Amino acid sequence: MAELAYKKAGAYLIPDLMLDGENEMEELPLGKYGMLRDTFLRENHRTTYMSWMLQGTLQAHLREVDQRAQEEVDQMVAEMMKRDGVNEELKARDPMAWVQKVNALTAQAEEVVLGEIVYK
């Protein structure tokens, strides 16, 4: 039988328990879309949120949503930039216009992704 490790919290010793794979997940920070999904679930789907948290699957779900949403935004922005002619030539000629257009396209892509992936 394995021995338990304890950590001291004030005058108490508390078992230092971790779920399988918890250490690896703590090393990577959760991105923007994962944090938005976390807030959405916590505020609107409390039972699901608590269930996933107790089962130890919440962090994996949040990371999956974060990765999928980021990939979708990147892909949509690249497609819209190609469609609208927002390229390196424009960037060299008028950097401010390029930044404005990329920011506008990113906002459009995020609006779609938030509705379809994060807040669904």
mmCIF file of C-alpha atoms in Angstrom:
data_model
loop_
_atom_site.group_PDB
_atom_site.id
_atom_site.type_symbol
_atom_site.label_atom_id
_atom_site.label_comp_id
_atom_site.label_asym_id
_atom_site.label_seq_id
_atom_site.Cartn_x
_atom_site.Cartn_y
_atom_site.Cartn_z
ATOM 1 C CA MET A 1 0.000 0.000 0.000
ATOM 2 C CA ALA A 2 1.349 3.422 -0.961
ATOM 3 C CA GLU A 3 1.926 6.063 1.667
ATOM 4 C CA LEU A 4 0.018 9.320 1.454
ATOM 5 C CA ALA A 5 1.810 12.616 1.310
ATOM 6 C CA TYR A 6 0.418 15.438 3.426
ATOM 7 C CA LYS A 7 0.682 19.200 3.182
ATOM 8 C CA LYS A 8 0.323 21.530 6.112
ATOM 9 C CA ALA A 9 -2.492 24.073 6.053
ATOM 10 C CA GLY A 10 -2.405 26.096 9.235
ATOM 11 C CA ALA A 11 -2.639 23.640 12.137
ATOM 12 C CA TYR A 12 -3.961 20.829 9.917
ATOM 13 C CA LEU A 13 -2.341 18.166 7.738
ATOM 14 C CA ILE A 14 -4.291 17.650 4.516
ATOM 15 C CA PRO A 15 -3.718 14.697 2.157
ATOM 16 C CA ASP A 16 -1.960 15.846 -1.001
ATOM 17 C CA LEU A 17 -4.260 14.146 -3.516
ATOM 18 C CA MET A 18 -4.167 14.675 -7.285
ATOM 19 C CA LEU A 19 -6.219 13.312 -10.142
ATOM 20 C CA ASP A 20 -4.472 11.302 -12.848
ATOM 21 C CA GLY A 21 -2.744 13.657 -15.287
ATOM 22 C CA GLU A 22 -3.398 16.737 -13.174
ATOM 23 C CA ASN A 23 0.295 17.709 -12.991
ATOM 24 C CA GLU A 24 0.729 17.854 -16.767
ATOM 25 C CA MET A 25 -2.370 20.003 -17.223
ATOM 26 C CA GLU A 26 -1.331 22.517 -14.574
ATOM 27 C CA GLU A 27 1.867 23.288 -16.472
ATOM 28 C CA LEU A 28 0.043 24.624 -19.536
ATOM 29 C CA PRO A 29 -1.984 27.805 -19.077
ATOM 30 C CA LEU A 30 -5.569 27.778 -20.280
ATOM 31 C CA GLY A 31 -6.154 30.079 -23.259
ATOM 32 C CA LYS A 32 -8.772 32.729 -23.895
ATOM 33 C CA TYR A 33 -11.434 30.427 -25.316
ATOM 34 C CA GLY A 34 -10.958 27.820 -22.605
ATOM 35 C CA MET A 35 -11.408 30.455 -19.909
ATOM 36 C CA LEU A 36 -14.531 31.780 -21.632
ATOM 37 C CA ARG A 37 -15.919 28.224 -21.820
ATOM 38 C CA ASP A 38 -15.135 27.713 -18.129
ATOM 39 C CA THR A 39 -17.064 30.852 -17.175
ATOM 40 C CA PHE A 40 -19.959 29.925 -19.474
ATOM 41 C CA LEU A 41 -20.293 26.433 -17.999
ATOM 42 C CA ARG A 42 -19.926 27.658 -14.415
ATOM 43 C CA GLU A 43 -22.634 30.318 -14.863
ATOM 44 C CA ASN A 44 -25.087 28.544 -17.186
ATOM 45 C CA HIS A 45 -24.594 24.790 -16.797
ATOM 46 C CA ARG A 46 -23.636 24.401 -13.155
ATOM 47 C CA THR A 47 -24.553 20.705 -12.890
ATOM 48 C CA THR A 48 -22.463 19.734 -15.925
ATOM 49 C CA TYR A 49 -19.614 21.906 -14.699
ATOM 50 C CA MET A 50 -19.589 20.312 -11.242
ATOM 51 C CA SER A 51 -19.961 16.799 -12.651
ATOM 52 C CA TRP A 52 -17.019 17.210 -15.040
ATOM 53 C CA MET A 53 -14.948 18.807 -12.303
ATOM 54 C CA LEU A 54 -15.616 15.927 -9.902
ATOM 55 C CA GLN A 55 -14.888 13.340 -12.606
ATOM 56 C CA GLY A 56 -11.629 15.094 -13.457
ATOM 57 C CA THR A 57 -12.590 15.728 -17.093
ATOM 58 C CA LEU A 58 -13.241 19.474 -16.928
ATOM 59 C CA GLN A 59 -9.672 20.626 -17.663
ATOM 60 C CA ALA A 60 -9.365 18.255 -20.631
ATOM 61 C CA HIS A 61 -12.661 19.565 -22.018
ATOM 62 C CA LEU A 62 -11.628 23.201 -21.556
ATOM 63 C CA ARG A 63 -8.282 22.592 -23.261
ATOM 64 C CA GLU A 64 -9.979 20.814 -26.161
ATOM 65 C CA VAL A 65 -12.445 23.686 -26.631
ATOM 66 C CA ASP A 66 -9.609 26.211 -26.382
ATOM 67 C CA GLN A 67 -7.499 24.437 -28.988
ATOM 68 C CA ARG A 68 -10.399 23.811 -31.369
ATOM 69 C CA ALA A 69 -11.632 27.403 -31.133
ATOM 70 C CA GLN A 70 -8.137 28.867 -31.677
ATOM 71 C CA GLU A 71 -7.544 26.642 -34.714
ATOM 72 C CA GLU A 72 -10.917 27.606 -36.167
ATOM 73 C CA VAL A 73 -10.275 31.347 -35.666
ATOM 74 C CA ASP A 74 -6.819 31.060 -37.246
ATOM 75 C CA GLN A 75 -8.206 29.155 -40.239
ATOM 76 C CA MET A 76 -11.111 31.565 -40.769
ATOM 77 C CA VAL A 77 -8.873 34.633 -40.514
ATOM 78 C CA ALA A 78 -6.415 33.159 -43.037
ATOM 79 C CA GLU A 79 -9.244 32.410 -45.477
ATOM 80 C CA MET A 80 -10.789 35.875 -45.089
ATOM 81 C CA MET A 81 -7.390 37.566 -45.484
ATOM 82 C CA LYS A 82 -6.849 35.688 -48.731
ATOM 83 C CA ARG A 83 -10.369 36.529 -49.922
ATOM 84 C CA ASP A 84 -10.040 40.254 -49.093
ATOM 85 C CA GLY A 85 -6.473 40.691 -50.366
ATOM 86 C CA VAL A 86 -4.980 41.431 -46.966
ATOM 87 C CA ASN A 87 -1.423 40.336 -47.685
ATOM 88 C CA GLU A 88 2.233 41.159 -47.097
ATOM 89 C CA GLU A 89 2.160 43.773 -49.854
ATOM 90 C CA LEU A 90 -0.538 45.732 -48.007
ATOM 91 C CA LYS A 91 1.395 45.233 -44.764
ATOM 92 C CA ALA A 92 4.531 46.755 -46.315
ATOM 93 C CA ARG A 93 2.647 49.579 -48.021
ATOM 94 C CA ASP A 94 0.246 50.579 -45.223
ATOM 95 C CA PRO A 95 0.871 48.779 -41.913
ATOM 96 C CA MET A 96 -1.934 50.541 -40.039
ATOM 97 C CA ALA A 97 -4.534 49.591 -42.660
ATOM 98 C CA TRP A 98 -3.263 46.005 -42.540
ATOM 99 C CA VAL A 99 -3.609 45.891 -38.739
ATOM 100 C CA GLN A 100 -7.109 47.383 -38.893
ATOM 101 C CA LYS A 101 -8.242 44.830 -41.459
ATOM 102 C CA VAL A 102 -6.705 41.873 -39.614
ATOM 103 C CA ASN A 103 -8.314 43.006 -36.350
ATOM 104 C CA ALA A 104 -11.705 43.370 -38.053
ATOM 105 C CA LEU A 105 -11.413 39.914 -39.631
ATOM 106 C CA THR A 106 -10.344 38.406 -36.311
ATOM 107 C CA ALA A 107 -13.369 39.949 -34.587
ATOM 108 C CA GLN A 108 -15.662 38.481 -37.257
ATOM 109 C CA ALA A 109 -14.105 35.033 -36.918
ATOM 110 C CA GLU A 110 -14.285 35.158 -33.111
ATOM 111 C CA GLU A 111 -17.965 36.086 -33.216
ATOM 112 C CA VAL A 112 -18.705 32.936 -35.218
ATOM 113 C CA VAL A 113 -16.452 30.682 -33.110
ATOM 114 C CA LEU A 114 -17.811 31.944 -29.801
ATOM 115 C CA GLY A 115 -21.355 31.114 -30.888
ATOM 116 C CA GLU A 116 -20.567 27.747 -32.463
ATOM 117 C CA ILE A 117 -17.930 26.307 -30.100
ATOM 118 C CA VAL A 118 -17.498 28.212 -26.848
ATOM 119 C CA TYR A 119 -21.087 29.145 -25.937
ATOM 120 C CA LYS A 120 -22.807 26.050 -27.291
#
